[in-house]
């Protein structure tokens, strides 16, 4: 694909920014080996520019974050943790991992930080197993006359293994907004633990702390897991800690979705999980706007087990991603990022208010964070899948989402989740959110189930829309995006 090297030559000749030169030089280098890969990267950039991204779990990371990932650090094995490696030659990786740890400690004011998890799911697996080892295995090993786990007899080890896989986890149900890794039947978390779930109130869709307290007292879980992927309210972690303490449960919080709002000082006091939870997990790529990856923050009591995430769960860490985490954490520890985070929430509120003005049913009747869950089935008689497709055809990318007591199951669903982190990174504000809400309303109001040619009945997946309405809304989205260009330094 010659035109890629032409781009590189062009940006060099035009003395464009270092970032533009670096981006196109790297693309050009990929192109020399595998043109199709380079082309797909470029196409993705074009797509990301052409569609309005309302996926609540995505964002646009900085080019500095992206560039710190694409280098020779990817070649290093560094099993173990800082200054405790199973490989020689890890001095520079030690530095990088320590920088990421120090930045995260400063950013979140945490006792202890672990930056190795490759993803949020890995972070949860490491955290759940570390709690089990800390609370179950270590206690049993201690009882067995202070033996080391490696010195147990087969029979002793089997007894402990049975105990480890029989502990109770209580997490928010998927339909209420919890995550798969919080004890969902199809996820490993419900197979190595006895999984119980709590629901939001069926009418208000809010978490009912009183009811949760009663359930905690009944179930007596080892771990109470709080956090969500599709719940639009703040959680009161002071209250949740109190509830967990009534039965001596460990409070684990998964702040994957709202870590940026904690880092950006929007969620403070009782709504900041770090002072209250024993272990906090996160992703680094959603509201936090870093590279794809996971993160764990914990109280000192857990630091030794958490730091042994490898070999407990993980293989070798990814030093290139840890470098990008350090960069992103530094970027997040700024006034700019704090302003960004509060704008994310203002934008979500503006979007929710305008959607409700238009008569759309929003779960919990609003939002206090970066996300909104719309009930498109009761508002428009569309499944989430149909609404997702209709919106994409108008230029808006969203994802369908189950809602409490969903009548359409987890594949088609009755909901759509919307989030404002990415649009806010582009610089959009409340006025733009109103325009977006009006497009969403117009597209969904004018969409209906398509006819499935196989059954001659209505399709649950596809939708039809009046072409003139579609064109009008496509133009509106295009006009909007023309004023908020993604990575303007890369425009050719
Ligand atoms: N935890 C929560 C609350 C999430 O929303 C997600 C991802 O959507 C994860 C964990 C998993 O993160 P990852 O996709 O990085 O494994």
CSV table of C-alpha atoms and ligand atoms in Angstrom, one decimal:
chain,number,residue,atom,x,y,z
A,1,UNK,CA,0.0,0.0,0.0
A,2,UNK,CA,2.1,2.8,-1.3
A,3,UNK,CA,-0.1,5.6,-0.3
A,4,UNK,CA,0.8,5.0,3.4
A,5,UNK,CA,4.5,5.8,2.8
A,6,UNK,CA,3.3,8.8,0.8
A,7,UNK,CA,1.4,9.9,3.9
A,8,UNK,CA,4.6,9.6,5.9
A,9,UNK,CA,6.6,11.6,3.3
A,10,UNK,CA,3.9,14.2,3.2
A,11,UNK,CA,3.8,14.8,7.0
A,12,UNK,CA,7.6,14.9,7.0
A,13,UNK,CA,7.7,17.4,4.2
A,14,UNK,CA,5.0,19.5,5.8
A,15,UNK,CA,7.0,19.5,9.1
A,16,UNK,CA,4.0,18.3,10.9
A,17,UNK,CA,3.9,17.5,14.6
A,18,UNK,CA,6.2,14.8,16.1
A,19,UNK,CA,3.0,12.8,16.9
A,20,UNK,CA,1.8,12.8,13.3
A,21,UNK,CA,5.3,11.9,12.0
A,22,UNK,CA,5.5,9.1,14.6
A,23,UNK,CA,2.0,7.8,13.8
A,24,UNK,CA,2.5,7.6,10.0
A,25,UNK,CA,6.1,6.4,10.3
A,26,UNK,CA,4.9,3.5,12.4
A,27,UNK,CA,2.0,2.8,10.0
A,28,UNK,CA,4.5,2.9,7.2
A,29,UNK,CA,6.7,0.3,8.9
A,30,UNK,CA,3.7,-2.0,9.4
A,31,UNK,CA,2.8,-1.5,5.8
A,32,UNK,CA,6.2,-2.8,4.7
A,33,UNK,CA,5.5,-6.1,6.3
A,34,UNK,CA,1.7,-6.5,6.1
A,35,UNK,CA,-0.2,-3.9,4.1
A,36,UNK,CA,-3.6,-5.2,5.1
A,37,UNK,CA,-2.9,-4.7,8.8
A,38,UNK,CA,-1.8,-1.1,8.1
A,39,UNK,CA,-4.8,-0.5,6.0
A,40,UNK,CA,-7.2,-1.8,8.7
A,41,UNK,CA,-5.6,0.4,11.3
A,42,UNK,CA,-6.1,3.4,9.1
A,43,UNK,CA,-9.6,2.3,8.3
A,44,UNK,CA,-10.4,2.1,12.0
A,45,UNK,CA,-9.1,5.7,12.4
A,46,UNK,CA,-11.5,6.8,9.7
A,47,UNK,CA,-14.4,4.8,11.2
A,48,UNK,CA,-13.7,6.3,14.6
A,49,UNK,CA,-13.9,9.7,13.1
A,50,UNK,CA,-17.0,9.0,11.1
A,51,UNK,CA,-19.2,7.6,13.9
A,52,UNK,CA,-20.3,9.2,17.1
A,53,UNK,CA,-19.0,7.0,19.9
A,54,UNK,CA,-21.5,6.6,22.7
A,55,UNK,CA,-20.1,3.2,23.9
A,56,UNK,CA,-19.9,3.8,27.7
A,57,UNK,CA,-16.9,1.5,28.1
A,58,UNK,CA,-14.7,3.1,25.4
A,59,UNK,CA,-12.7,6.3,25.1
A,60,UNK,CA,-10.0,7.9,23.0
A,61,UNK,CA,-6.6,7.5,24.6
A,62,UNK,CA,-3.8,10.1,24.0
A,63,UNK,CA,-1.3,9.5,21.3
A,64,UNK,CA,1.4,9.5,24.0
A,65,UNK,CA,-0.3,6.6,25.7
A,66,UNK,CA,-0.7,4.8,22.4
A,67,UNK,CA,2.9,5.4,21.3
A,68,UNK,CA,4.4,4.2,24.6
A,69,UNK,CA,2.8,0.8,23.9
A,70,UNK,CA,4.2,0.2,20.5
A,71,UNK,CA,7.9,-0.5,21.1
A,72,UNK,CA,10.5,-3.1,22.2
A,73,UNK,CA,9.2,-3.3,25.7
A,74,UNK,CA,6.8,-5.9,24.3
A,75,UNK,CA,9.7,-8.3,24.0
A,76,UNK,CA,10.5,-8.5,27.7
A,77,UNK,CA,9.6,-11.3,30.0
A,78,UNK,CA,9.4,-10.1,33.6
A,79,UNK,CA,7.5,-12.7,35.7
A,80,UNK,CA,7.4,-11.7,39.3
A,81,UNK,CA,7.1,-8.1,40.5
A,82,UNK,CA,9.4,-5.1,41.0
A,83,UNK,CA,12.9,-6.2,42.1
A,84,UNK,CA,11.7,-9.8,42.5
A,85,UNK,CA,11.9,-11.3,39.0
A,86,UNK,CA,12.3,-14.8,37.7
A,87,UNK,CA,14.3,-13.4,34.7
A,88,UNK,CA,17.6,-11.5,34.5
A,89,UNK,CA,17.7,-8.1,32.7
A,90,UNK,CA,14.6,-6.6,34.1
A,91,UNK,CA,16.1,-3.4,35.5
A,92,UNK,CA,14.3,-1.1,33.0
A,93,UNK,CA,11.0,-3.0,33.4
A,94,UNK,CA,11.4,-2.6,37.2
A,95,UNK,CA,11.7,1.2,36.7
A,96,UNK,CA,8.7,1.3,34.4
A,97,UNK,CA,6.5,-0.9,36.6
A,98,UNK,CA,7.5,1.2,39.6
A,99,UNK,CA,6.6,4.5,37.8
A,100,UNK,CA,3.2,3.1,36.9
A,101,UNK,CA,2.7,2.0,40.6
A,102,UNK,CA,3.9,5.4,42.0
A,103,UNK,CA,1.6,7.3,39.6
A,104,UNK,CA,-1.4,5.2,40.4
A,105,UNK,CA,-0.7,5.5,44.2
A,106,UNK,CA,-0.5,9.3,43.9
A,107,UNK,CA,-3.6,9.5,41.6
A,108,UNK,CA,-5.8,7.3,43.8
A,109,UNK,CA,-4.2,7.8,47.2
A,110,UNK,CA,-4.0,4.0,47.6
A,111,UNK,CA,-2.0,2.0,50.1
A,112,UNK,CA,-0.9,-0.5,47.5
A,113,UNK,CA,-1.1,-0.8,43.7
A,114,UNK,CA,-0.6,-3.7,41.3
A,115,UNK,CA,-0.4,-2.7,37.6
A,116,UNK,CA,0.2,-6.1,35.9
A,117,UNK,CA,-3.3,-7.4,35.0
A,118,UNK,CA,-3.8,-7.5,31.3
A,119,UNK,CA,-7.5,-6.6,31.5
A,120,UNK,CA,-10.3,-5.9,33.9
A,121,UNK,CA,-11.3,-9.6,33.9
A,122,UNK,CA,-7.8,-10.6,34.8
A,123,UNK,CA,-7.7,-8.0,37.6
A,124,UNK,CA,-10.9,-9.5,39.0
A,125,UNK,CA,-9.6,-13.0,38.8
A,126,UNK,CA,-6.4,-12.0,40.5
A,127,UNK,CA,-8.4,-10.1,43.2
A,128,UNK,CA,-10.9,-12.9,43.9
A,129,UNK,CA,-8.2,-15.6,44.1
A,130,UNK,CA,-5.9,-13.4,46.2
A,131,UNK,CA,-8.8,-12.8,48.7
A,132,UNK,CA,-9.4,-16.6,48.7
A,133,UNK,CA,-5.7,-17.3,49.4
A,134,UNK,CA,-5.5,-14.6,52.0
A,135,UNK,CA,-8.7,-15.5,53.8
A,136,UNK,CA,-8.9,-19.3,53.3
A,137,UNK,CA,-5.7,-20.9,52.2
A,138,UNK,CA,-3.3,-18.9,54.4
A,139,UNK,CA,-5.5,-19.5,57.5
A,140,UNK,CA,-5.7,-23.2,56.8
A,141,UNK,CA,-1.9,-23.4,56.1
A,142,UNK,CA,-1.3,-21.6,59.4
A,143,UNK,CA,-3.5,-24.1,61.2
A,144,UNK,CA,-1.4,-26.9,59.7
A,145,UNK,CA,1.5,-26.1,61.9
A,146,UNK,CA,2.7,-23.1,59.9
A,147,UNK,CA,3.5,-25.1,56.7
A,148,UNK,CA,4.2,-23.4,53.5
A,149,UNK,CA,1.6,-24.1,50.7
A,150,UNK,CA,4.4,-25.9,48.8
A,151,UNK,CA,5.1,-28.3,51.7
A,152,UNK,CA,1.5,-29.5,52.1
A,153,UNK,CA,0.8,-33.2,51.6
A,154,UNK,CA,-1.5,-34.1,48.7
A,155,UNK,CA,-4.3,-34.8,51.2
A,156,UNK,CA,-3.8,-31.5,53.1
A,157,UNK,CA,-3.7,-29.6,49.8
A,158,UNK,CA,-6.9,-31.3,48.5
A,159,UNK,CA,-8.7,-30.4,51.8
A,160,UNK,CA,-7.7,-26.7,51.3
A,161,UNK,CA,-8.6,-26.8,47.6
A,162,UNK,CA,-12.1,-28.0,48.5
A,163,UNK,CA,-12.4,-25.1,50.9
A,164,UNK,CA,-11.1,-22.6,48.4
A,165,UNK,CA,-13.7,-23.5,45.8
A,166,UNK,CA,-16.6,-23.4,48.1
A,167,UNK,CA,-16.7,-19.8,49.3
A,168,UNK,CA,-19.5,-17.4,48.7
A,169,UNK,CA,-19.5,-14.4,46.4
A,170,UNK,CA,-22.3,-11.9,46.4
A,171,UNK,CA,-22.3,-9.5,43.4
A,172,UNK,CA,-24.7,-7.4,41.4
A,173,UNK,CA,-26.7,-9.4,38.9
A,174,UNK,CA,-26.0,-8.9,35.2
A,175,UNK,CA,-29.5,-7.6,34.5
A,176,UNK,CA,-29.2,-5.1,37.3
A,177,UNK,CA,-26.0,-3.8,35.7
A,178,UNK,CA,-23.3,-6.0,37.2
A,179,UNK,CA,-20.5,-7.5,35.2
A,180,UNK,CA,-20.0,-11.1,33.9
A,181,UNK,CA,-17.0,-11.5,36.2
A,182,UNK,CA,-19.1,-10.8,39.3
A,183,UNK,CA,-20.5,-14.3,39.4
A,184,UNK,CA,-22.4,-14.7,36.2
A,185,UNK,CA,-23.3,-18.4,35.4
A,186,UNK,CA,-21.3,-18.5,32.2
A,187,UNK,CA,-18.2,-16.9,33.8
A,188,UNK,CA,-15.5,-18.8,35.8
A,189,UNK,CA,-16.3,-16.6,38.8
A,190,UNK,CA,-19.5,-18.6,39.4
A,191,UNK,CA,-17.6,-21.9,39.0
A,192,UNK,CA,-14.8,-21.6,41.5
A,193,UNK,CA,-17.1,-19.7,44.0
A,194,UNK,CA,-20.7,-20.2,45.1
A,195,UNK,CA,-22.2,-17.3,43.4
A,196,UNK,CA,-25.2,-15.2,44.8
A,197,UNK,CA,-26.5,-12.0,43.2
A,198,UNK,CA,-28.3,-9.0,44.4
A,199,UNK,CA,-30.8,-7.0,42.2
A,200,UNK,CA,-31.8,-3.4,42.0
A,201,UNK,CA,-35.3,-2.5,43.0
A,202,UNK,CA,-37.7,-3.6,40.3
A,203,UNK,CA,-39.6,-0.3,40.3
A,204,UNK,CA,-37.0,2.4,40.8
A,205,UNK,CA,-34.0,0.4,39.4
A,206,UNK,CA,-32.0,1.8,42.3
A,207,UNK,CA,-29.8,-0.2,44.6
A,208,UNK,CA,-31.8,-0.8,47.8
A,209,UNK,CA,-29.1,-0.7,50.6
A,210,UNK,CA,-31.6,-2.0,53.3
A,211,UNK,CA,-32.5,-5.0,51.2
A,212,UNK,CA,-28.9,-5.7,50.4
A,213,UNK,CA,-28.1,-5.6,54.1
A,214,UNK,CA,-30.8,-8.2,54.8
A,215,UNK,CA,-29.4,-10.4,51.9
A,216,UNK,CA,-25.8,-10.1,53.1
A,217,UNK,CA,-27.0,-11.2,56.6
A,218,UNK,CA,-28.7,-14.2,55.1
A,219,UNK,CA,-26.0,-15.3,52.6
A,220,UNK,CA,-23.0,-14.4,54.7
A,221,UNK,CA,-20.6,-14.1,51.7
A,222,UNK,CA,-16.9,-14.2,52.0
A,223,UNK,CA,-16.8,-11.4,49.4
A,224,UNK,CA,-19.3,-8.6,48.8
A,225,UNK,CA,-18.6,-7.3,45.4
A,226,UNK,CA,-19.8,-3.9,44.4
A,227,UNK,CA,-19.4,-2.2,41.0
A,228,UNK,CA,-21.1,-2.2,37.7
A,229,UNK,CA,-21.1,-2.0,33.9
A,230,UNK,CA,-24.6,-0.6,33.4
A,231,UNK,CA,-25.9,1.2,36.5
A,232,UNK,CA,-26.2,5.0,36.3
A,233,UNK,CA,-25.9,6.0,39.9
A,234,UNK,CA,-23.1,6.6,42.4
A,235,UNK,CA,-22.5,3.9,45.0
A,236,UNK,CA,-22.2,4.8,48.6
A,237,UNK,CA,-19.1,2.8,49.7
A,238,UNK,CA,-19.2,3.9,53.3
A,239,UNK,CA,-22.6,2.2,53.5
A,240,UNK,CA,-21.4,-0.8,51.6
A,241,UNK,CA,-18.4,-1.2,53.9
A,242,UNK,CA,-20.7,-1.1,56.9
A,243,UNK,CA,-23.0,-3.7,55.3
A,244,UNK,CA,-20.1,-6.0,54.5
A,245,UNK,CA,-18.7,-5.6,58.1
A,246,UNK,CA,-22.0,-6.9,59.6
A,247,UNK,CA,-20.9,-10.4,58.6
A,248,UNK,CA,-17.2,-9.9,58.4
A,249,UNK,CA,-17.2,-10.0,54.5
A,250,UNK,CA,-14.4,-8.6,52.4
A,251,UNK,CA,-15.6,-5.6,50.4
A,252,UNK,CA,-14.3,-5.8,46.9
A,253,UNK,CA,-15.1,-2.9,44.5
A,254,UNK,CA,-14.8,-3.1,40.7
A,255,UNK,CA,-14.5,0.5,39.6
A,256,UNK,CA,-13.7,-0.5,35.9
A,257,UNK,CA,-16.3,1.9,34.6
A,258,UNK,CA,-16.0,4.9,37.0
A,259,UNK,CA,-12.2,4.9,37.7
A,260,UNK,CA,-11.8,8.1,35.8
A,261,UNK,CA,-14.5,9.8,37.9
A,262,UNK,CA,-12.6,8.7,41.0
A,263,UNK,CA,-9.2,9.9,39.5
A,264,UNK,CA,-10.9,13.1,38.4
A,265,UNK,CA,-12.2,13.8,41.9
A,266,UNK,CA,-15.8,13.7,40.8
A,267,UNK,CA,-16.6,10.7,43.1
A,268,UNK,CA,-15.2,11.8,46.5
A,269,UNK,CA,-15.9,11.1,50.2
A,270,UNK,CA,-18.4,8.2,50.6
A,271,UNK,CA,-18.5,7.7,46.8
A,272,UNK,CA,-14.8,7.1,46.5
A,273,UNK,CA,-14.2,3.3,47.0
A,274,UNK,CA,-10.5,3.4,47.9
A,275,UNK,CA,-10.8,4.4,51.6
A,276,UNK,CA,-13.5,1.8,52.2
A,277,UNK,CA,-12.9,-1.3,50.1
A,278,UNK,CA,-10.3,-4.0,51.0
A,279,UNK,CA,-9.6,-4.5,47.3
A,280,UNK,CA,-10.5,-2.3,44.4
A,281,UNK,CA,-10.1,-3.5,40.8
A,282,UNK,CA,-10.3,-1.5,37.6
A,283,UNK,CA,-9.8,-1.3,33.9
A,284,UNK,CA,-7.5,1.4,32.7
A,285,UNK,CA,-9.2,2.1,29.3
A,286,UNK,CA,-12.7,3.3,30.0
A,287,UNK,CA,-13.3,6.7,31.8
A,288,UNK,CA,-9.7,6.5,32.9
A,289,UNK,CA,-8.6,7.0,29.2
A,290,UNK,CA,-5.5,4.8,29.4
A,291,UNK,CA,-4.3,1.7,27.5
A,292,UNK,CA,-6.4,-1.5,27.5
A,293,UNK,CA,-5.5,-3.1,30.8
A,294,UNK,CA,-6.3,-3.8,34.4
A,295,UNK,CA,-5.3,-2.4,37.8
A,296,UNK,CA,-5.7,-3.4,41.4
A,297,UNK,CA,-5.5,-1.2,44.5
A,298,UNK,CA,-5.6,-2.8,47.9
A,299,UNK,CA,-5.1,-2.4,51.6
A,300,UNK,CA,-1.7,-3.4,52.9
A,301,UNK,CA,-3.1,-6.6,54.3
A,302,UNK,CA,-3.5,-8.0,50.8
A,303,UNK,CA,-0.4,-6.7,49.2
A,304,UNK,CA,1.7,-9.8,49.3
A,305,UNK,CA,-0.9,-12.0,47.7
A,306,UNK,CA,-1.9,-9.5,45.2
A,307,UNK,CA,1.7,-8.9,44.1
A,308,UNK,CA,1.9,-12.7,43.4
A,309,UNK,CA,-0.8,-12.3,40.7
A,310,UNK,CA,1.9,-14.1,38.7
A,311,UNK,CA,2.0,-17.1,39.2
A,312,UNK,CA,-1.4,-17.2,41.0
A,313,UNK,CA,-3.4,-16.3,37.8
A,314,UNK,CA,-1.3,-14.4,35.3
A,315,UNK,CA,1.7,-15.2,33.2
A,316,UNK,CA,4.3,-12.6,32.2
A,317,UNK,CA,3.3,-8.9,32.6
A,318,UNK,CA,3.2,-6.7,29.5
A,319,UNK,CA,5.9,-4.0,30.2
A,320,UNK,CA,4.8,-2.0,27.1
A,321,UNK,CA,1.3,-1.7,28.5
A,322,UNK,CA,2.6,-0.9,32.0
A,323,UNK,CA,4.6,2.0,30.4
A,324,UNK,CA,1.4,3.3,28.8
A,325,UNK,CA,-0.4,2.9,32.2
A,326,UNK,CA,2.3,5.2,33.8
A,327,UNK,CA,1.8,7.8,31.0
A,328,UNK,CA,-2.0,7.7,31.3
A,329,UNK,CA,-2.0,7.9,35.2
A,330,UNK,CA,0.3,10.9,34.9
A,331,UNK,CA,-2.1,12.5,32.4
A,332,UNK,CA,-5.0,11.8,34.7
A,333,UNK,CA,-3.4,13.5,37.7
A,334,UNK,CA,-4.0,17.0,36.3
A,335,UNK,CA,-6.5,19.7,36.5
A,336,UNK,CA,-7.4,19.2,32.9
A,337,UNK,CA,-8.4,15.6,33.6
A,338,UNK,CA,-10.5,16.7,36.6
A,339,UNK,CA,-12.3,19.2,34.3
A,340,UNK,CA,-12.7,16.5,31.7
A,341,UNK,CA,-14.2,14.1,34.3
A,342,UNK,CA,-16.7,16.6,35.6
A,343,UNK,CA,-17.7,17.5,32.1
A,344,UNK,CA,-18.3,13.7,31.4
A,345,UNK,CA,-20.9,13.7,34.1
A,346,UNK,CA,-22.5,17.1,33.1
A,347,UNK,CA,-22.7,15.7,29.5
A,348,UNK,CA,-24.4,12.5,30.7
A,349,UNK,CA,-26.9,14.5,32.7
A,350,UNK,CA,-27.6,16.8,29.7
A,351,UNK,CA,-28.1,13.8,27.4
A,352,UNK,CA,-30.3,12.0,29.9
A,353,UNK,CA,-32.5,15.1,30.5
A,354,UNK,CA,-33.0,15.7,26.8
A,355,UNK,CA,-33.8,12.0,26.1
A,356,UNK,CA,-36.4,12.1,29.0
A,357,UNK,CA,-37.8,15.4,27.7
A,358,UNK,CA,-38.4,13.5,24.5
A,359,UNK,CA,-40.3,10.9,26.4
A,360,UNK,CA,-37.7,8.1,26.5
A,361,UNK,CA,-37.7,5.9,29.5
A,362,UNK,CA,-34.3,6.0,31.2
A,363,UNK,CA,-33.6,3.6,34.0
A,364,UNK,CA,-33.4,5.3,37.4
A,365,UNK,CA,-34.8,8.4,35.7
A,366,UNK,CA,-31.4,9.9,35.1
A,367,UNK,CA,-27.8,9.5,35.8
A,368,UNK,CA,-25.1,10.6,38.3
A,369,UNK,CA,-22.1,9.1,36.4
A,370,UNK,CA,-21.0,8.7,32.8
A,371,UNK,CA,-23.7,6.3,31.6
A,372,UNK,CA,-27.3,6.0,30.8
A,373,UNK,CA,-29.5,2.9,30.2
A,374,UNK,CA,-32.5,3.5,28.0
A,375,UNK,CA,-35.4,1.1,27.9
A,376,UNK,CA,-36.1,1.1,24.2
A,377,UNK,CA,-38.6,-1.7,24.4
A,378,UNK,CA,-41.1,0.2,26.5
A,379,UNK,CA,-40.3,3.5,24.8
A,380,UNK,CA,-40.3,2.3,21.1
A,381,UNK,CA,-41.2,-1.4,21.0
A,382,UNK,CA,-37.8,-2.0,19.7
A,383,UNK,CA,-35.3,-4.6,21.0
A,384,UNK,CA,-31.9,-3.4,22.0
A,385,UNK,CA,-30.5,-5.1,19.0
A,386,UNK,CA,-32.8,-3.3,16.6
A,387,UNK,CA,-32.1,0.0,18.2
A,388,UNK,CA,-28.4,-0.6,18.1
A,389,UNK,CA,-28.6,-1.3,14.4
A,390,UNK,CA,-30.8,1.7,13.6
A,391,UNK,CA,-28.5,4.0,15.5
A,392,UNK,CA,-25.4,2.7,13.8
A,393,UNK,CA,-27.0,3.3,10.4
A,394,UNK,CA,-27.5,6.9,11.4
A,395,UNK,CA,-23.8,7.3,12.5
A,396,UNK,CA,-24.0,6.6,16.2
A,397,UNK,CA,-22.3,3.6,17.8
A,398,UNK,CA,-23.9,2.2,21.0
A,399,UNK,CA,-24.3,-1.2,22.6
A,400,UNK,CA,-27.4,-3.1,23.5
A,401,UNK,CA,-27.8,-4.0,27.1
A,402,UNK,CA,-30.1,-6.2,29.3
A,403,UNK,CA,-32.3,-4.4,31.7
A,404,UNK,CA,-33.9,-5.7,34.9
A,405,UNK,CA,-36.5,-8.3,34.2
A,406,UNK,CA,-35.6,-8.1,30.5
A,407,UNK,CA,-38.3,-9.7,28.3
A,408,UNK,CA,-36.0,-10.1,25.3
A,409,UNK,CA,-33.2,-12.1,26.8
A,410,UNK,CA,-29.5,-11.3,26.9
A,411,UNK,CA,-28.9,-11.5,23.1
A,412,UNK,CA,-31.7,-9.2,21.8
A,413,UNK,CA,-32.2,-7.3,25.1
A,414,UNK,CA,-34.6,-4.4,25.8
A,415,UNK,CA,-32.0,-1.7,26.5
A,416,UNK,CA,-29.3,0.5,25.1
A,417,UNK,CA,-26.4,1.7,27.1
A,418,UNK,CA,-25.0,5.2,26.3
A,419,UNK,CA,-21.9,6.8,27.7
A,420,UNK,CA,-20.3,10.2,27.4
A,421,UNK,CA,-16.5,9.6,28.0
A,422,UNK,CA,-15.5,9.5,24.3
A,423,UNK,CA,-17.6,12.5,23.2
A,424,UNK,CA,-16.3,14.5,26.1
A,425,UNK,CA,-12.7,13.7,25.1
A,426,UNK,CA,-13.6,15.2,21.7
A,427,UNK,CA,-14.6,18.4,23.4
A,428,UNK,CA,-18.4,18.1,23.2
A,429,UNK,CA,-20.5,19.8,25.8
A,430,UNK,CA,-24.1,20.1,27.0
A,431,UNK,CA,-25.4,21.7,23.7
A,432,UNK,CA,-24.0,18.9,21.6
A,433,UNK,CA,-25.6,16.4,23.9
A,434,UNK,CA,-29.0,17.9,23.3
A,435,UNK,CA,-28.5,17.5,19.6
A,436,UNK,CA,-27.4,13.9,20.0
A,437,UNK,CA,-30.4,13.1,22.2
A,438,UNK,CA,-32.7,14.6,19.5
A,439,UNK,CA,-31.1,12.4,16.8
A,440,UNK,CA,-31.4,9.3,19.0
A,441,UNK,CA,-35.1,10.1,19.6
A,442,UNK,CA,-35.9,10.8,15.9
A,443,UNK,CA,-34.1,7.7,14.6
A,444,UNK,CA,-35.7,5.3,17.2
A,445,UNK,CA,-39.2,6.9,16.9
A,446,UNK,CA,-39.1,6.3,13.1
A,447,UNK,CA,-37.7,2.8,13.2
A,448,UNK,CA,-39.7,-0.4,13.3
A,449,UNK,CA,-39.1,-4.1,13.2
A,450,UNK,CA,-38.2,-5.3,9.8
A,451,UNK,CA,-39.9,-8.4,8.3
A,452,UNK,CA,-37.9,-11.6,8.6
A,453,UNK,CA,-38.2,-13.1,5.1
A,454,UNK,CA,-37.8,-16.6,6.6
A,455,UNK,CA,-40.8,-16.4,8.9
A,456,UNK,CA,-42.7,-13.5,7.4
A,457,UNK,CA,-43.0,-12.2,10.9
A,458,UNK,CA,-41.2,-9.2,12.6
A,459,UNK,CA,-37.5,-9.7,13.0
A,460,UNK,CA,-36.1,-9.2,16.5
A,461,UNK,CA,-32.7,-8.2,15.1
A,462,UNK,CA,-33.3,-5.9,12.1
A,463,UNK,CA,-35.2,-2.7,11.8
A,464,UNK,CA,-36.4,-0.5,9.0
A,465,UNK,CA,-36.4,3.3,9.0
A,466,UNK,CA,-37.8,5.9,6.7
A,467,UNK,CA,-34.9,6.8,4.3
A,468,UNK,CA,-35.5,10.5,4.4
A,469,UNK,CA,-35.4,10.5,8.2
A,470,UNK,CA,-32.2,8.5,8.1
A,471,UNK,CA,-30.5,10.9,5.7
A,472,UNK,CA,-31.5,13.9,7.7
A,473,UNK,CA,-30.0,12.4,10.9
A,474,UNK,CA,-26.9,11.1,9.2
A,475,UNK,CA,-26.3,14.7,8.1
A,476,UNK,CA,-26.8,16.0,11.5
A,477,UNK,CA,-24.3,13.6,13.0
A,478,UNK,CA,-21.8,14.4,10.2
A,479,UNK,CA,-22.1,18.1,10.8
A,480,UNK,CA,-21.6,17.6,14.5
A,481,UNK,CA,-18.5,15.4,14.0
A,482,UNK,CA,-17.0,17.9,11.5
A,483,UNK,CA,-16.6,20.3,14.4
A,484,UNK,CA,-15.0,17.7,16.8
A,485,UNK,CA,-12.3,15.9,14.9
A,486,UNK,CA,-10.6,13.0,16.5
A,487,UNK,CA,-6.8,13.3,16.6
A,488,UNK,CA,-6.7,16.5,14.6
A,489,UNK,CA,-2.9,16.3,14.5
A,490,UNK,CA,-3.4,13.2,12.2
A,491,UNK,CA,-5.6,14.9,9.7
A,492,UNK,CA,-4.0,14.8,6.2
B,1,LIG,N1,-15.5,-5.1,35.2
B,1,LIG,C1,-16.4,-4.3,34.7
B,1,LIG,C2,-17.3,-3.6,35.7
B,1,LIG,C3,-16.5,-4.0,33.4
B,1,LIG,O1,-17.5,-3.3,32.9
B,1,LIG,C4,-15.6,-4.7,32.5
B,1,LIG,C5,-15.7,-4.6,31.0
B,1,LIG,O2,-16.6,-4.2,30.4
B,1,LIG,C6,-14.7,-5.6,33.1
B,1,LIG,C7,-14.6,-5.7,34.4
B,1,LIG,C8,-13.8,-6.4,32.2
B,1,LIG,O3,-12.8,-5.7,31.6
B,1,LIG,P1,-12.0,-6.3,30.4
B,1,LIG,O4,-12.8,-6.2,29.2
B,1,LIG,O5,-10.8,-5.4,30.3
B,1,LIG,O6,-11.6,-7.7,30.7
